[in-house]
Short mmCIF file of C-alpha atoms in Angstrom, two decimals:
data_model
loop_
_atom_site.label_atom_id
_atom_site.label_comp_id
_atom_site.label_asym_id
_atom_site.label_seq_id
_atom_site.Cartn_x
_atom_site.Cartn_y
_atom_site.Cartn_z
CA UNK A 1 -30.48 -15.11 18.96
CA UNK A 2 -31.50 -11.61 17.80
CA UNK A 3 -32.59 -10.17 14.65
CA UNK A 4 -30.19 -6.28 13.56
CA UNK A 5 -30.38 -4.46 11.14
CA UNK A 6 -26.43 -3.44 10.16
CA UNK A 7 -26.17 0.25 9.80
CA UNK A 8 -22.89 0.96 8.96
CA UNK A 9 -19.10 -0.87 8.76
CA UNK A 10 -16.48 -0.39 11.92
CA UNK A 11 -12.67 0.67 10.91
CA UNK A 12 -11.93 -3.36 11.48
CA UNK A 13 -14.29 -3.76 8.64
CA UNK A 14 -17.43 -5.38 11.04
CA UNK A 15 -21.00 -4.84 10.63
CA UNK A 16 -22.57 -2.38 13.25
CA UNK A 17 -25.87 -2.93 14.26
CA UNK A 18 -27.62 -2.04 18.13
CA UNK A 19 -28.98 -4.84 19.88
CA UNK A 20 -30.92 -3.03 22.94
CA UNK A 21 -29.76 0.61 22.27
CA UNK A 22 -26.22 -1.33 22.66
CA UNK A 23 -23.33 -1.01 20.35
CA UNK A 24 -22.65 -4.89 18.42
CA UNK A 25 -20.16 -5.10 16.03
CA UNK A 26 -20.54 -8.49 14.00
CA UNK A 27 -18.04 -9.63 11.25
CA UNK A 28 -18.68 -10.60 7.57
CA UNK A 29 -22.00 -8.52 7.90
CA UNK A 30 -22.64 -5.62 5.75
CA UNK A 31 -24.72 -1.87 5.82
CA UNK A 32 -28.24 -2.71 4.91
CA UNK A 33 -28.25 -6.10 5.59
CA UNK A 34 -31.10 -7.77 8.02
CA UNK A 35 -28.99 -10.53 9.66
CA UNK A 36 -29.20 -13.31 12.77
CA UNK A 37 -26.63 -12.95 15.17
CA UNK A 38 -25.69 -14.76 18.43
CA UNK A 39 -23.64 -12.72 21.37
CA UNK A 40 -20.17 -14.13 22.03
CA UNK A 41 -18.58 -11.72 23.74
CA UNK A 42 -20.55 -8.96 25.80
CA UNK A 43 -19.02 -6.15 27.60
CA UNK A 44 -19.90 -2.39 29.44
CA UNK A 45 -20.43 -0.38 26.42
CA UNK A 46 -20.55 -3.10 23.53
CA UNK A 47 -21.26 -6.59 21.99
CA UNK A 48 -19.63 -8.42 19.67
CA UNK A 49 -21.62 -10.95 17.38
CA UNK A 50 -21.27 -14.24 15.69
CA UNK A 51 -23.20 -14.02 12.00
CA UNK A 52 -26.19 -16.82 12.01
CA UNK A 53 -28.63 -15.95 9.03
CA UNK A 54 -28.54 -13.76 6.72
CA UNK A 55 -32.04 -12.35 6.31
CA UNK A 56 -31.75 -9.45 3.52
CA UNK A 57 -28.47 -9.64 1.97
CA UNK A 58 -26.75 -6.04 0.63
CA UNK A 59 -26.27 -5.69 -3.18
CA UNK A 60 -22.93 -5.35 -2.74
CA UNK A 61 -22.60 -8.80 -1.24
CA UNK A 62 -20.34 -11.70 -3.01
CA UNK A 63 -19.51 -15.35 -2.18
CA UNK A 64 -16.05 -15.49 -0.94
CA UNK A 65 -13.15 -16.97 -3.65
CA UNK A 66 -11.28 -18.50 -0.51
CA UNK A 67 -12.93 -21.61 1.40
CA UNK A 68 -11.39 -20.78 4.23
CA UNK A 69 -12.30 -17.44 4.61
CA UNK A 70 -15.13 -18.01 6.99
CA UNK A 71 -12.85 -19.13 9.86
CA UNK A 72 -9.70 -17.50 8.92
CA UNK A 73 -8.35 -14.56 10.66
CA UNK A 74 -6.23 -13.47 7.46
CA UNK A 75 -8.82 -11.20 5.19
CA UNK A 76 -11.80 -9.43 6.02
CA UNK A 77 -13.39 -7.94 3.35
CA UNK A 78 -14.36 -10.78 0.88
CA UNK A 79 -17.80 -10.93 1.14
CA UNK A 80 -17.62 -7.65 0.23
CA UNK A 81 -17.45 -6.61 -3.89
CA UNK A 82 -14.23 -5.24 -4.63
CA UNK A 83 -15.40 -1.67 -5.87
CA UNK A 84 -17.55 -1.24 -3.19
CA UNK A 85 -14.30 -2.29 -0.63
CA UNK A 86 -12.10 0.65 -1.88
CA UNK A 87 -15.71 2.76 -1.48
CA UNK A 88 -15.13 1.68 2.03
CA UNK A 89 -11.73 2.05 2.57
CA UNK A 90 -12.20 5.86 0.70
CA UNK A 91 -14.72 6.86 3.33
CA UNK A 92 -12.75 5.46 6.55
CA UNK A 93 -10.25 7.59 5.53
CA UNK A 94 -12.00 10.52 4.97
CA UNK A 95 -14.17 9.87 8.60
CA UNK A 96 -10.55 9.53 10.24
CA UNK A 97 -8.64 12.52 8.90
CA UNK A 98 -11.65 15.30 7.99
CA UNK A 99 -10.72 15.45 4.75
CA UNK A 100 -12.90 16.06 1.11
CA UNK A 101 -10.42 14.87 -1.51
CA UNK A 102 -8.76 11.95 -1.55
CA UNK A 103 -6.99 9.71 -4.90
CA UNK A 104 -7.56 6.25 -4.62
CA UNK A 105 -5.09 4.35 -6.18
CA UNK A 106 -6.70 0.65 -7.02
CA UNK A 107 -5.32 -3.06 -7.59
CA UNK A 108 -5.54 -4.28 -10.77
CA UNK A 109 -4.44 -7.80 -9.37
CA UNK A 110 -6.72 -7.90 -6.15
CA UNK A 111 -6.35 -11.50 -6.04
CA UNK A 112 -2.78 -13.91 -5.05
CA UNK A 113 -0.83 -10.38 -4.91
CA UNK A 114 0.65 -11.12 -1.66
CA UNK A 115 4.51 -11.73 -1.58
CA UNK A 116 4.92 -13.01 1.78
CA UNK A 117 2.77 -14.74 4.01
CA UNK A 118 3.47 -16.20 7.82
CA UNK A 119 2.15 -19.57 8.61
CA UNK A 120 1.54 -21.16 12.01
CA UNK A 121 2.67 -24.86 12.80
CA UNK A 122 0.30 -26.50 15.33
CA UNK A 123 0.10 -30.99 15.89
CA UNK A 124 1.66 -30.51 12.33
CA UNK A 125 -1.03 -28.38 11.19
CA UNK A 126 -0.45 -25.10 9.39
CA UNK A 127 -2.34 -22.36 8.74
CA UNK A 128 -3.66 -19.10 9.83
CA UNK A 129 -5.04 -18.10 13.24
CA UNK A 130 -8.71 -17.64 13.21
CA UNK A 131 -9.63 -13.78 14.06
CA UNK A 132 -8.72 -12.60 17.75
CA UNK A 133 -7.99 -16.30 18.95
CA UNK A 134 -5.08 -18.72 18.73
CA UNK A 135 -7.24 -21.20 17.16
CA UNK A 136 -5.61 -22.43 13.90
CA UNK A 137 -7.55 -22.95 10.82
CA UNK A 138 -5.67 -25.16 8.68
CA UNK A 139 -5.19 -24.08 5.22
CA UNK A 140 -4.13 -25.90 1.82
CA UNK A 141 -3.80 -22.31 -0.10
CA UNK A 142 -4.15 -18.87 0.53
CA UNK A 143 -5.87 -17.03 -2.56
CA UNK A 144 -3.79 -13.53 -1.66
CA UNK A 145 -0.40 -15.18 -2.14
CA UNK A 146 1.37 -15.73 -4.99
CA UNK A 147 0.67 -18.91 -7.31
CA UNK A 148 4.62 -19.86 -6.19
CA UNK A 149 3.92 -19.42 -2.82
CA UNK A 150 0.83 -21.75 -2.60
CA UNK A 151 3.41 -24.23 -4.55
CA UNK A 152 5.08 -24.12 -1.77
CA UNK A 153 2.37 -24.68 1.06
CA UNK A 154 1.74 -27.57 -0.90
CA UNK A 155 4.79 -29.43 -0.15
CA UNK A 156 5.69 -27.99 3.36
CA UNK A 157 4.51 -31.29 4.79
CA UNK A 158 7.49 -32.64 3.22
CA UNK A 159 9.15 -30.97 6.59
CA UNK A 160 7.86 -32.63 9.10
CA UNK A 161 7.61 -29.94 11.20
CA UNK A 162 5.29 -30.17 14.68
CA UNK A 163 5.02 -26.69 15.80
CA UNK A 164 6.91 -23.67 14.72
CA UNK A 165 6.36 -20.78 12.30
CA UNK A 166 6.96 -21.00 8.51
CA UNK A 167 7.74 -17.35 6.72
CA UNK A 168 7.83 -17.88 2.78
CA UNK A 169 8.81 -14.71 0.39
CA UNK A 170 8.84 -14.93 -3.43
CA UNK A 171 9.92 -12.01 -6.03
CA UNK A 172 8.31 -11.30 -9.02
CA UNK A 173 10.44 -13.98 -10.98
CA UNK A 174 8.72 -16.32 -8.83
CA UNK A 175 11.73 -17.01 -6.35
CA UNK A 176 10.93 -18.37 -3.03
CA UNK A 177 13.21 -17.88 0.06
CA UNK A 178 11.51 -20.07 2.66
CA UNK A 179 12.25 -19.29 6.63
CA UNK A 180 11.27 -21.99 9.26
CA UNK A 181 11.53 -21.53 13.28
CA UNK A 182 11.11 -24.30 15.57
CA UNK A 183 12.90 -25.59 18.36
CA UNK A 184 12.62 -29.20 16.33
CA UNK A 185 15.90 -30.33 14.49
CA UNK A 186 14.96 -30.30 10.73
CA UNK A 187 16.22 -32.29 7.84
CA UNK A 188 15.84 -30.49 4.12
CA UNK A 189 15.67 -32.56 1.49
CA UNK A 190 16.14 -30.66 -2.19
CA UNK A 191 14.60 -33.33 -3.80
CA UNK A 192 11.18 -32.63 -2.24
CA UNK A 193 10.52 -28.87 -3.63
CA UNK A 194 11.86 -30.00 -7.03
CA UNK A 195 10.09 -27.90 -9.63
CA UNK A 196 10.09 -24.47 -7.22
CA UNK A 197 12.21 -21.61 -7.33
CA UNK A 198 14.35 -22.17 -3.92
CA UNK A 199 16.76 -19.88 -3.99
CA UNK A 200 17.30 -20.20 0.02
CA UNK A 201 15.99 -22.39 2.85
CA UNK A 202 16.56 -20.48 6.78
CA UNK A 203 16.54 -22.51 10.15
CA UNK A 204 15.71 -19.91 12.96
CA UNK A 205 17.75 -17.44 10.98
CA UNK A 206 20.95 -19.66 9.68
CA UNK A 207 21.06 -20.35 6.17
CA UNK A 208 19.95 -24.11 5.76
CA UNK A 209 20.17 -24.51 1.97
CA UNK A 210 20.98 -21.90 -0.70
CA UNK A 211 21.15 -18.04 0.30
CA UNK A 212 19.57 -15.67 2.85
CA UNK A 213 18.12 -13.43 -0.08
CA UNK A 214 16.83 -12.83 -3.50
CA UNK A 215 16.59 -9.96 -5.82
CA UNK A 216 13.61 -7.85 -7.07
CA UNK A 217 13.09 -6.09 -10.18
CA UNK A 218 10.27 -2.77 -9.83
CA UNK A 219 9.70 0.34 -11.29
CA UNK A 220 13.25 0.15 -13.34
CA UNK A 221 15.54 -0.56 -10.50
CA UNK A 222 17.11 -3.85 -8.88
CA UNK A 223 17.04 -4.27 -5.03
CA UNK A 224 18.59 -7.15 -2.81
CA UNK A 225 16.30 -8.23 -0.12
CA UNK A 226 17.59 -10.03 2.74
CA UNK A 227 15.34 -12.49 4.52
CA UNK A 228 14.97 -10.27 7.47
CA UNK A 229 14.82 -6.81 5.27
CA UNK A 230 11.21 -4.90 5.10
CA UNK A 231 9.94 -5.10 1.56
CA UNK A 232 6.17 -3.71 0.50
CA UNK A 233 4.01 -7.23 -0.06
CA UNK A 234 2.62 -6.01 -3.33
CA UNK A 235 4.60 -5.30 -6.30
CA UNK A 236 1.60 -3.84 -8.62
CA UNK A 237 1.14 -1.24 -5.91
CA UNK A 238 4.72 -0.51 -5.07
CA UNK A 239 5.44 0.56 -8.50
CA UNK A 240 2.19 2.65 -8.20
CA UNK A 241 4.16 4.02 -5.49
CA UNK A 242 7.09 4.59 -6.96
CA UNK A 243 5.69 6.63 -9.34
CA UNK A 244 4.00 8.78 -6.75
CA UNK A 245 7.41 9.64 -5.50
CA UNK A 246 8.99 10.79 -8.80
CA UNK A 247 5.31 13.02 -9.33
CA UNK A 248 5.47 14.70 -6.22
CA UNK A 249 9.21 15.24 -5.40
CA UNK A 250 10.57 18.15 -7.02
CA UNK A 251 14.85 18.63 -7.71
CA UNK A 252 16.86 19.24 -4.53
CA UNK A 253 19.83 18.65 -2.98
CA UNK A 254 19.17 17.07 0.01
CA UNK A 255 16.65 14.40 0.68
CA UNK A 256 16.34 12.26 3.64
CA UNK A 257 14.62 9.03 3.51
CA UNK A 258 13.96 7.97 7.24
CA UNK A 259 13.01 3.80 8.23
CA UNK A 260 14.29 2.96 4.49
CA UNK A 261 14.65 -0.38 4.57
CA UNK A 262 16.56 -1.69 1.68
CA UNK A 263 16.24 1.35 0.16
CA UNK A 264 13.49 1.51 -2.44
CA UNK A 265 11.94 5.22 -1.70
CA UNK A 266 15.40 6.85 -1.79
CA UNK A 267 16.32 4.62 -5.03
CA UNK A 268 13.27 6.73 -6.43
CA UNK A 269 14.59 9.71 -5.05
CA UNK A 270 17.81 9.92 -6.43
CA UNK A 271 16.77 10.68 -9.07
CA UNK A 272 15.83 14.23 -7.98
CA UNK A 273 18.15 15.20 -5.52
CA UNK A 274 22.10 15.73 -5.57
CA UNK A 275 22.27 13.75 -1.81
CA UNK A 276 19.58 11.07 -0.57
CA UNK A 277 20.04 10.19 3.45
CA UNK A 278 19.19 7.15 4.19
CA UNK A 279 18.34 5.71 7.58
CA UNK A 280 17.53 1.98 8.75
CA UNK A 281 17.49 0.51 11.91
CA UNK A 282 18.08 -3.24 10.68
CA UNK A 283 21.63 -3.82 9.75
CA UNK A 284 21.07 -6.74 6.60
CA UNK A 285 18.68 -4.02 5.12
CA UNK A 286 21.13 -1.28 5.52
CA UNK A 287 23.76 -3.33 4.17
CA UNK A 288 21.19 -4.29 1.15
CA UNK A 289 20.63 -0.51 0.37
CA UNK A 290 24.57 -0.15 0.07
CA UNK A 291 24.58 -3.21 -2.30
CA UNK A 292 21.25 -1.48 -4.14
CA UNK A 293 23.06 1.94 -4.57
CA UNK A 294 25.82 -0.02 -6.66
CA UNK A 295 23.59 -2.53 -8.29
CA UNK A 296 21.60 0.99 -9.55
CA UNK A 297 24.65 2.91 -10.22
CA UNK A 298 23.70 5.40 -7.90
CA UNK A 299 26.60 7.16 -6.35
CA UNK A 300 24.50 9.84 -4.28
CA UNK A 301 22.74 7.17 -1.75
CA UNK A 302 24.19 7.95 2.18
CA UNK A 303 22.74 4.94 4.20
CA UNK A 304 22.76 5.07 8.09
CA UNK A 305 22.48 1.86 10.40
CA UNK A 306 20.47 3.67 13.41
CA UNK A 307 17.52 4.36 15.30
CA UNK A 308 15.37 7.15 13.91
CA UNK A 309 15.54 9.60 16.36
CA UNK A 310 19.17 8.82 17.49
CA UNK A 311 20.33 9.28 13.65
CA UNK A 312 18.81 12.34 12.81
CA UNK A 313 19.97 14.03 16.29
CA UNK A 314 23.57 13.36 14.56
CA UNK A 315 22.98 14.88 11.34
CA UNK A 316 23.05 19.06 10.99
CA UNK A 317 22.55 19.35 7.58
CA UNK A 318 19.35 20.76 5.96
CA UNK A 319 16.43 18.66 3.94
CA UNK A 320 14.93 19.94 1.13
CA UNK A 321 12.04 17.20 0.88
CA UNK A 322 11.60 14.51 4.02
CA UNK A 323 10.14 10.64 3.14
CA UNK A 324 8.97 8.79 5.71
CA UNK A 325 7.79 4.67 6.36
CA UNK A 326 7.57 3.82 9.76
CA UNK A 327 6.58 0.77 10.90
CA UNK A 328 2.63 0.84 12.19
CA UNK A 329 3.46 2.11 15.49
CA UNK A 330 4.52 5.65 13.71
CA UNK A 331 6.48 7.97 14.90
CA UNK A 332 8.34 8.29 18.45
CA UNK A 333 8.16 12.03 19.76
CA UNK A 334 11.93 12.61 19.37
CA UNK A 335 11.18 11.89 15.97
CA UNK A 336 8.55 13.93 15.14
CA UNK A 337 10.20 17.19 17.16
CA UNK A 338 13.29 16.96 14.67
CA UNK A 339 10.93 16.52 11.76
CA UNK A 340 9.06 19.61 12.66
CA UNK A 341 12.86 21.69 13.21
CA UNK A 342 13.66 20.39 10.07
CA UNK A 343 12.32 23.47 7.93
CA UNK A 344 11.86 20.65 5.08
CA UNK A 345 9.68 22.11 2.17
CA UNK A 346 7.66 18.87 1.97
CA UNK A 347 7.14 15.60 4.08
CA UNK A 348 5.87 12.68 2.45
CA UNK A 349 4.30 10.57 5.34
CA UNK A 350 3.86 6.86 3.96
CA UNK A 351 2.09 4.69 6.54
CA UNK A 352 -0.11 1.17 6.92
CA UNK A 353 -2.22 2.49 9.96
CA UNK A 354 -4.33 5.39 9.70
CA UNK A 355 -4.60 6.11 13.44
CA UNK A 356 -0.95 6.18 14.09
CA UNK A 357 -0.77 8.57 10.85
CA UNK A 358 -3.40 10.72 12.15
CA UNK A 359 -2.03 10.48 15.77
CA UNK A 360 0.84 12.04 14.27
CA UNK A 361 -0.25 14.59 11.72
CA UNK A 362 -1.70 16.28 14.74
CA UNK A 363 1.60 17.62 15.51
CA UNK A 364 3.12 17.97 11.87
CA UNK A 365 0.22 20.41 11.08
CA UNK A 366 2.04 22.90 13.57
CA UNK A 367 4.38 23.38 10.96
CA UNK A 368 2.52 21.56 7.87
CA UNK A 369 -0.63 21.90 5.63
CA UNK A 370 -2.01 18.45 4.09
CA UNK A 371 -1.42 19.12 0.37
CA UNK A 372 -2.36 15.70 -1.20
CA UNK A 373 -3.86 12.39 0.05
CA UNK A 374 -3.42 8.91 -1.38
CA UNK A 375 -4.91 5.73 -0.79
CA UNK A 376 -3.07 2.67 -2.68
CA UNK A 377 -4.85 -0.55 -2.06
CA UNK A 378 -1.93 -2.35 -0.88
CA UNK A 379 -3.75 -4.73 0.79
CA UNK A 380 -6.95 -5.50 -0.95
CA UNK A 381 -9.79 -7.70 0.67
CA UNK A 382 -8.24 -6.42 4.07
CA UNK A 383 -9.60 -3.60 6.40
CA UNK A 384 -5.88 -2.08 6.36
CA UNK A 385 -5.13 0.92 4.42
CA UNK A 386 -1.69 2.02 2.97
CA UNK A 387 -1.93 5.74 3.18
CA UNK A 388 0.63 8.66 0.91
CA UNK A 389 0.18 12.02 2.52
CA UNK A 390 2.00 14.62 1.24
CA UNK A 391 2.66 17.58 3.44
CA UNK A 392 3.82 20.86 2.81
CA UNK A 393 5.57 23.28 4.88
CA UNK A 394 3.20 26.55 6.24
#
């Protein structure tokens, strides 16, 4: 056992203290704090620790609101007020990207804000994986999701299932489309989630009971989801969002909205440009965005089923303004080279991992100055980061 003194929080959101001049991160610790800590995993050039005591606690400490959030791999950041998180996640950014000014855009609902979750199914346990393992840590609720979605955990007994994955998604009406995979044959019975909103049951992706989507109301506009089709997992936030779009787009007539899902950003964006571009690799989503053009009455929406970088090779007309949501890998250099041909007058650069963001504003800032930076707290009482960088052209 060793006694450290934690100096400072790591970008995963672990306590950093120095046990024998050597580097040991340690999780659920925080800066100030005197703590206990046993070695579990020791390498070259670091350690990383297992909490024991807790000999000085930080002000800033709280008792976690989930009981499972001492073995649970899903949050990080609970022991941890929620002021002093966004503190944290305001100066990770500014370490990572050099920068003085930053807007930091908070969640009113930091608590069962989550719209989707993915379960594990283990010996007919389900739950979450505890952190950096494939341990499961069986779980009865999880206090980031949705009130309907815990309904649901509640009753997914009811299934029977051994081992597979469960994926449930709700919408703000509290609709809940619940996907199951597992090579075990399943029998659905209605009956048994009596009282929830099912508006669709999925077996490995074939529509079991009901449909294979729902629809969500935001910001003013209607969207169809599909059950496979990438939709932000906080609602509060996204129509934060949404209203950073129609702030810092200016009229235009051509705007291209690249990885746009079912089209939410270039829903937004219609509204300033005469032509909005859309492109999607997944084809449900795509064919969602077509259905969300009509469903909004927009008649200026151009969705494209493609890869990124294949897509935009095709296209030869000029963008006024640029969005962009790539998944957290970022940007693939084909990518990125016709972004910075694209003599756009602004990029806005939406992203859920900071290092891929920065990775890539390295080569945008050839061409691009860093105008504005958000930070919306998509994911609150997590280390991750939902980042709105607005870019202008040199």
């Amino acid at each position: 056992m060793y006694e450290v003194k934690i100096e400072r929080l790591d970008h995963l959101g672990r306590g950093i203290g120095y046990i024998e001049n050597k580097i040991t991160f340690i999780p659920n610790t925080l800066p100030s704090e005197l703590v206990v800590c046993q070695i579990v995993k020791e390498r070259k050039k670091y350690n990383v620790g297992k909490l024991i005591e807790i000999i000085e606690p930080s002000k800033k400490r709280v008792t976690p609101f989930c009981p499972f959030y001492n073995h649970c791999g899903g949050c990080h950041l609970e022991h941890l007020n929620y002021e002093a998180s966004l503190e944290y996640k305001e100066e990770k950014v500014k370490n990572i990207f050099k920068l003085d000014k930053i807007e930091v855009i908070k969640n009113e609902h930091p608590k069962n804000y989550r719209n989707k979750i993915t379960l594990k199914v283990r010996n007919k346990k389900i739950g979450f994986y505890e952190s950096q393992t494939n341990t499961l840590v069986e779980i009865k609720a999880c206090f980031l999701a949705n009130e309907s979605i815990n309904e649901v955990i509640k009753r997914l007994n009811k299934l029977n299932i051994k081992n597979g994955e469960i994926i449930i998604r709700c919408n703000t009406n509290q609709e809940i489309l619940l996907m199951i995979n597992t090579k075990e044959e399943i029998k659905f019975i209605e009956e048994e989630f009596k009282g929830i909103k099912l508006v669709g049951v999925l077996l490995n992706n074939q529509t079991l009971y009901g449909q294979n989507f729902f629809y969500e109301r935001i910001h003013g506009l209607l969207f169809k989801i599909s059950y496979d089709a990438f939709f932000q997992i906080n609602p509060y936030i996204v129509d934060k969002l949404f209203g950073l779009i129609e702030q810092e787009l200016e009229a235009s007539k051509t705007i291209l909205d690249l990885y746009s899902g079912v089209g939410t950003l270039g829903m937004v964006a219609s509204n300033k440009a005469e032509k909005v571009i859309s492109i999607e690799l997944i084809k449900n989503a795509v064919l969602d965005n077509i259905q969300n053009a009509k469903l909004n009455k927009k008649t200026n929406i151009y969705p494209v089923l493609g890869d990124a970088s294949q897509a935009l090779s095709k296209i030869k007309e000029p963008f006024d303004f640029i969005m962009v949501d790539p998944p957290r890998k970022g940007l693939d250099k084909s990518s990125l080279t016709l972004l910075l041909k694209s003599k756009a007058k602004k990029i806005i650069y939406i992203s859920c991992d900071p290092m891929t963001l920065k990775r890539d504003l390295e080569e945008l800032k050839k061409e691009y100055n860093i105008e504005k930076f958000y930070i919306l707290d998509m994911f609150s009482y997590t280390y991750h980061i939902e980042s709105f960088c607005v870019l202008k052209k040199k």
